[in-house]
PDB file of C-alpha atoms in Angstrom:
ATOM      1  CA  UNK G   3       0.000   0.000   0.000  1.00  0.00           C
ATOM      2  CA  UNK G   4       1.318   3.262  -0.929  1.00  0.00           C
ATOM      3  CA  UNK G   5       2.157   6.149   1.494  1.00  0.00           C
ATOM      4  CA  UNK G   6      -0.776   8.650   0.431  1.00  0.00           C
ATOM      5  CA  UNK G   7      -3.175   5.469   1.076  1.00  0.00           C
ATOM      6  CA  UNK G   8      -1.542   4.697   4.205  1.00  0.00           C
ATOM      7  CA  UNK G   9      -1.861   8.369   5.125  1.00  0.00           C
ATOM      8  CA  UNK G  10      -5.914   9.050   4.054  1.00  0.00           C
ATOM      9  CA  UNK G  11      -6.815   5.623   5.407  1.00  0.00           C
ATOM     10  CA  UNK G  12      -4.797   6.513   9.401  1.00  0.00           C
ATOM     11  CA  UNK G  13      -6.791   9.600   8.884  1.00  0.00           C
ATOM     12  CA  UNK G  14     -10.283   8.399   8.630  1.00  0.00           C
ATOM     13  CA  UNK G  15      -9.636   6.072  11.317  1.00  0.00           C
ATOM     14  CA  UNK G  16      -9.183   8.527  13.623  1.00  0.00           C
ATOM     15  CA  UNK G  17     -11.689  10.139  12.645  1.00  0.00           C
ATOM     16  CA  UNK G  18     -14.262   7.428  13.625  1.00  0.00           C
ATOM     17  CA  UNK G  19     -12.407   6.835  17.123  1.00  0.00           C
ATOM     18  CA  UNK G  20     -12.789  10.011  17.706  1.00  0.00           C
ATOM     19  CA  UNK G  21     -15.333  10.502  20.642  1.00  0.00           C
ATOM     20  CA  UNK G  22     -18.578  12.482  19.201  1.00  0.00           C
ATOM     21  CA  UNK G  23     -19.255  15.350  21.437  1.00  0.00           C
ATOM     22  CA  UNK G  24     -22.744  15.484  22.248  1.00  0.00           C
ATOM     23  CA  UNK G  25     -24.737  18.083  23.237  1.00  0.00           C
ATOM     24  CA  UNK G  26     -26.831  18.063  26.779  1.00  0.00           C
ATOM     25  CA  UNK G  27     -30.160  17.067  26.137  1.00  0.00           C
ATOM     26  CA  UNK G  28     -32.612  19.971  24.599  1.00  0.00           C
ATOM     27  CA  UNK G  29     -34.640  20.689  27.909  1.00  0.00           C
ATOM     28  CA  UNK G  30     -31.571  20.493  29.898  1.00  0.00           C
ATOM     29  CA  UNK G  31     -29.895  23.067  27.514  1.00  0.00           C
ATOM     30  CA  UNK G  32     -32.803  25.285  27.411  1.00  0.00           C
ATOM     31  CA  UNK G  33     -32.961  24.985  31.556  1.00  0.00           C
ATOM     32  CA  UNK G  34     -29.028  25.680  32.234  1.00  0.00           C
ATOM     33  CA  UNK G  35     -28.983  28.821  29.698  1.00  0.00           C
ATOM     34  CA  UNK G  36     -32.055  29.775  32.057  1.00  0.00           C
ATOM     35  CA  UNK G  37     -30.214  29.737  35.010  1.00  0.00           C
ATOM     36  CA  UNK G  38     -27.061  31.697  33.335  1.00  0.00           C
ATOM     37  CA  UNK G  39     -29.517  34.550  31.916  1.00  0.00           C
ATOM     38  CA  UNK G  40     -31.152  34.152  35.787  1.00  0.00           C
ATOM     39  CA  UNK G  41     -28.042  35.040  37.261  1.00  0.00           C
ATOM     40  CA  UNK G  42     -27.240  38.150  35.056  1.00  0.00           C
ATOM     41  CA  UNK G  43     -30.905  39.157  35.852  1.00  0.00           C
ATOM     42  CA  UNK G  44     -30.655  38.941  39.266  1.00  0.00           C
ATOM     43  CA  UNK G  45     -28.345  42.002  40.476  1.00  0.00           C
ATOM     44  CA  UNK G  46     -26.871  39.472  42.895  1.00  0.00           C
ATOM     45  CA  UNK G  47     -23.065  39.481  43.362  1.00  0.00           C
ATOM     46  CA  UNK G  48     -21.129  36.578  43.285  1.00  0.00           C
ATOM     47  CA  UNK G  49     -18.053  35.650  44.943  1.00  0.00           C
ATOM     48  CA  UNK G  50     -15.684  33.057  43.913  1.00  0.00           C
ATOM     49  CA  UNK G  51     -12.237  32.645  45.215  1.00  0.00           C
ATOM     50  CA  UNK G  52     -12.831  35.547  47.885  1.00  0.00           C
ATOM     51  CA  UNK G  53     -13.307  38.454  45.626  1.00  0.00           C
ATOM     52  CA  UNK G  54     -17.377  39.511  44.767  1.00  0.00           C
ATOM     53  CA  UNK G  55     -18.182  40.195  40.920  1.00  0.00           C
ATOM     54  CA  UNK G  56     -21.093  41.634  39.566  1.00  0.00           C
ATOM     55  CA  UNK G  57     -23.991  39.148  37.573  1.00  0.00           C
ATOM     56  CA  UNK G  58     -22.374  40.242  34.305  1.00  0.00           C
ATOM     57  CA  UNK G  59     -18.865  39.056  35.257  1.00  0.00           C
ATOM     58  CA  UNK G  60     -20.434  36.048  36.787  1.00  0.00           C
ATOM     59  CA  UNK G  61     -22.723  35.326  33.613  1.00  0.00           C
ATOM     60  CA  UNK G  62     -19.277  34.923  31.730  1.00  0.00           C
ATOM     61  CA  UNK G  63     -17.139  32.981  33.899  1.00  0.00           C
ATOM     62  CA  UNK G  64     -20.358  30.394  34.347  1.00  0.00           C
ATOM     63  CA  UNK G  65     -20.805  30.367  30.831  1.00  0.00           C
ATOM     64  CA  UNK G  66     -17.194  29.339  29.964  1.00  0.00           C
ATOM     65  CA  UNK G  67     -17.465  26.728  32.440  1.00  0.00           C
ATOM     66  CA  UNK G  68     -20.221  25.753  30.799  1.00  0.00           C
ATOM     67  CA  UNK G  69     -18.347  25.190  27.254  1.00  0.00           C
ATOM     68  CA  UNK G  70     -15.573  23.552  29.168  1.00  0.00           C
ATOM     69  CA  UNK G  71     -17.629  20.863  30.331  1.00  0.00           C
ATOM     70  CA  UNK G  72     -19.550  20.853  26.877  1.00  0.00           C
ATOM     71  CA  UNK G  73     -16.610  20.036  24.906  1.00  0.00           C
ATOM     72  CA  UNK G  74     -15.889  17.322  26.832  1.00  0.00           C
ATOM     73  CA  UNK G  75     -19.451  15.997  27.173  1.00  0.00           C
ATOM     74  CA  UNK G  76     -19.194  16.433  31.085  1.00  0.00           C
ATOM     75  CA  UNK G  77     -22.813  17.710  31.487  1.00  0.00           C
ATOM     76  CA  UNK G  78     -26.231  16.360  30.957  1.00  0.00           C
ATOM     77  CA  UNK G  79     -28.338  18.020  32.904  1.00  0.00           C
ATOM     78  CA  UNK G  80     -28.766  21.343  34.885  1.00  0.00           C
ATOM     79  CA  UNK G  81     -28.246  19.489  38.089  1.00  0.00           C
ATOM     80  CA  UNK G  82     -24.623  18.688  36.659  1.00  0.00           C
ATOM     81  CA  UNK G  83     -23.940  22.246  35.816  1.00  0.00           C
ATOM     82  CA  UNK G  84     -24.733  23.618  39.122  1.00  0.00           C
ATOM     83  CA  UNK G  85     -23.034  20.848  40.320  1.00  0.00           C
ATOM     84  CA  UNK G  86     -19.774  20.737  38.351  1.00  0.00           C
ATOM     85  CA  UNK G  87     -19.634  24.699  37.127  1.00  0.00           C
ATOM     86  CA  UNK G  88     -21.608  26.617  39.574  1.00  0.00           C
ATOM     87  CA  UNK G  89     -20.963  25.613  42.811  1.00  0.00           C
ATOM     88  CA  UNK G  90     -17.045  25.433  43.592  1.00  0.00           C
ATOM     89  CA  UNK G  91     -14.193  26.871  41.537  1.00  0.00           C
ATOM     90  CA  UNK G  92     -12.313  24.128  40.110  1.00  0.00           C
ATOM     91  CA  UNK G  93      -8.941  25.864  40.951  1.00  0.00           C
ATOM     92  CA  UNK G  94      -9.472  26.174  44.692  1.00  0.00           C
ATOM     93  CA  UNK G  95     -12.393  23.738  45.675  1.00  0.00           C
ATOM     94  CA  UNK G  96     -13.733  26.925  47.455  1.00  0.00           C
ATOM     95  CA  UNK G  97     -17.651  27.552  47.289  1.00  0.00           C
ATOM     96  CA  UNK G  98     -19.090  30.093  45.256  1.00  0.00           C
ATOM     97  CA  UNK G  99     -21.514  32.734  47.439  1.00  0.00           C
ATOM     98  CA  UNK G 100     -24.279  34.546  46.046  1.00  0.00           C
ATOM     99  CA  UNK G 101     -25.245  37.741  47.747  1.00  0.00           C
ATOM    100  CA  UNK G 102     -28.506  39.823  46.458  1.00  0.00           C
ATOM    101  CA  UNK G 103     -28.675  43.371  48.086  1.00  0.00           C
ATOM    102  CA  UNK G 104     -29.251  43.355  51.424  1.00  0.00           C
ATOM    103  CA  UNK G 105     -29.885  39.525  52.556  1.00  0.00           C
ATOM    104  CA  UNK G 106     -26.667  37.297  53.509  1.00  0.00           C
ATOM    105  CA  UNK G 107     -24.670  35.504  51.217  1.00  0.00           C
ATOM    106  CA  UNK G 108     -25.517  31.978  50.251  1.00  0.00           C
ATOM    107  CA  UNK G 109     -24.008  29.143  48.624  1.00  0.00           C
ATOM    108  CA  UNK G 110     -24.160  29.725  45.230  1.00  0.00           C
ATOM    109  CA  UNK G 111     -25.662  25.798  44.390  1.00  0.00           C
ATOM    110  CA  UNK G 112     -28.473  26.430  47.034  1.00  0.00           C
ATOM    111  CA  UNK G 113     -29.256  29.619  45.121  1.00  0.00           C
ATOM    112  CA  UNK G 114     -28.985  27.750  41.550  1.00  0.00           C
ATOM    113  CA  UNK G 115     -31.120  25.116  42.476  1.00  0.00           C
ATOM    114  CA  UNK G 116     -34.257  27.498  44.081  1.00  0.00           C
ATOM    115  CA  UNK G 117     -34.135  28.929  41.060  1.00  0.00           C
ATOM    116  CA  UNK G 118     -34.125  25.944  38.692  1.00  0.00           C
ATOM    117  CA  UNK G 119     -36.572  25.006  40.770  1.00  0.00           C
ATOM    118  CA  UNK G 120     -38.427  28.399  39.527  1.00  0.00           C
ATOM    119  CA  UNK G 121     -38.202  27.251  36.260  1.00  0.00           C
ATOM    120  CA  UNK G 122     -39.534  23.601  36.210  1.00  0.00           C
ATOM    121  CA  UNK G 123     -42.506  25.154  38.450  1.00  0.00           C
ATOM    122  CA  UNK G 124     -41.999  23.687  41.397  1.00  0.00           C
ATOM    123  CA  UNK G 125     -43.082  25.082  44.482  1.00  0.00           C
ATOM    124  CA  UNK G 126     -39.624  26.078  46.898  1.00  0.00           C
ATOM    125  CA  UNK G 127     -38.604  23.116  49.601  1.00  0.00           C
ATOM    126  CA  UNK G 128     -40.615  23.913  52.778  1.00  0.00           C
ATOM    127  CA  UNK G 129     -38.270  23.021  55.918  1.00  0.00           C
ATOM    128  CA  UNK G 130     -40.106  20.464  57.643  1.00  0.00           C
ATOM    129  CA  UNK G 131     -42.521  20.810  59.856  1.00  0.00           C
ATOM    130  CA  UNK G 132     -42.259  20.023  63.901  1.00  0.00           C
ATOM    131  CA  UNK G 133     -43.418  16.891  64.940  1.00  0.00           C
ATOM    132  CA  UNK G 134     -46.991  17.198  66.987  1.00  0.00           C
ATOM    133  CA  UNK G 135     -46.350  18.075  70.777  1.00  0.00           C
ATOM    134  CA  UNK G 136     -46.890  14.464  72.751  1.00  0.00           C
TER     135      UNK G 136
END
């Protein structure tokens, strides 16, 4: 077999090994991009590695987390992304806060996930309730 053969043949080979990078599911697509546009609604600030940023700055650096994990088909759903982009940085391990006006900061995840929440319709956890006095 000649070189050129050799040469297209290695190359179509690798082509087919190649792992196909698939997109999230449709609802779960439409759901995170929710929560990324819910974020740069919100006013809130949002600190990661110590230092607060506004929603805009945090919009970005969620949404390049977001294509990291894309390109290497590392999210499925919008419980993934919370989990795996917006709720520790992956450089520190630290926990992302999100603070809106007044009220105290929260983890960022708990806020994420009250707010996916929002958009499924689903009511907000209640804590639970007391047991009856004996």
């Amino acid at each position: 077999m000649n070189t050129r053969l050799s040469a297209v043949l290695f190359a179509l080979l690798a082509l087919v090994a190649a792992p196909a990078q698939a997109a999230p599911p449709p609802q779960a697509e439409r759901e995170i991009e929710q929560l990324i546009a819910a974020l740069a609604r919100s006013g809130c600030q949002f600190q990661r590695n110590g230092s607060w940023y506004d929603a805009g700055q945090a919009q970005a650096h969620l949404r390049k987390k977001y294509a990291y994990l894309r390109k290497r088909d590392m999210v499925a759903s919008a419980e993934q992304f919370i989990e795996r982009a917006g709720s520790e940085s992956s450089m520190s391990g630290r926990a992302y806060q999100i603070r809106c006006g007044t009220a105290a900061a929260l983890p960022s995840a708990n806020w994420l996930r009250a707010r996916l929440n929002e958009i499924r319709g689903k009511p907000a956890a209640k804590p639970a309730a007391a047991p009856p006095p004996r």
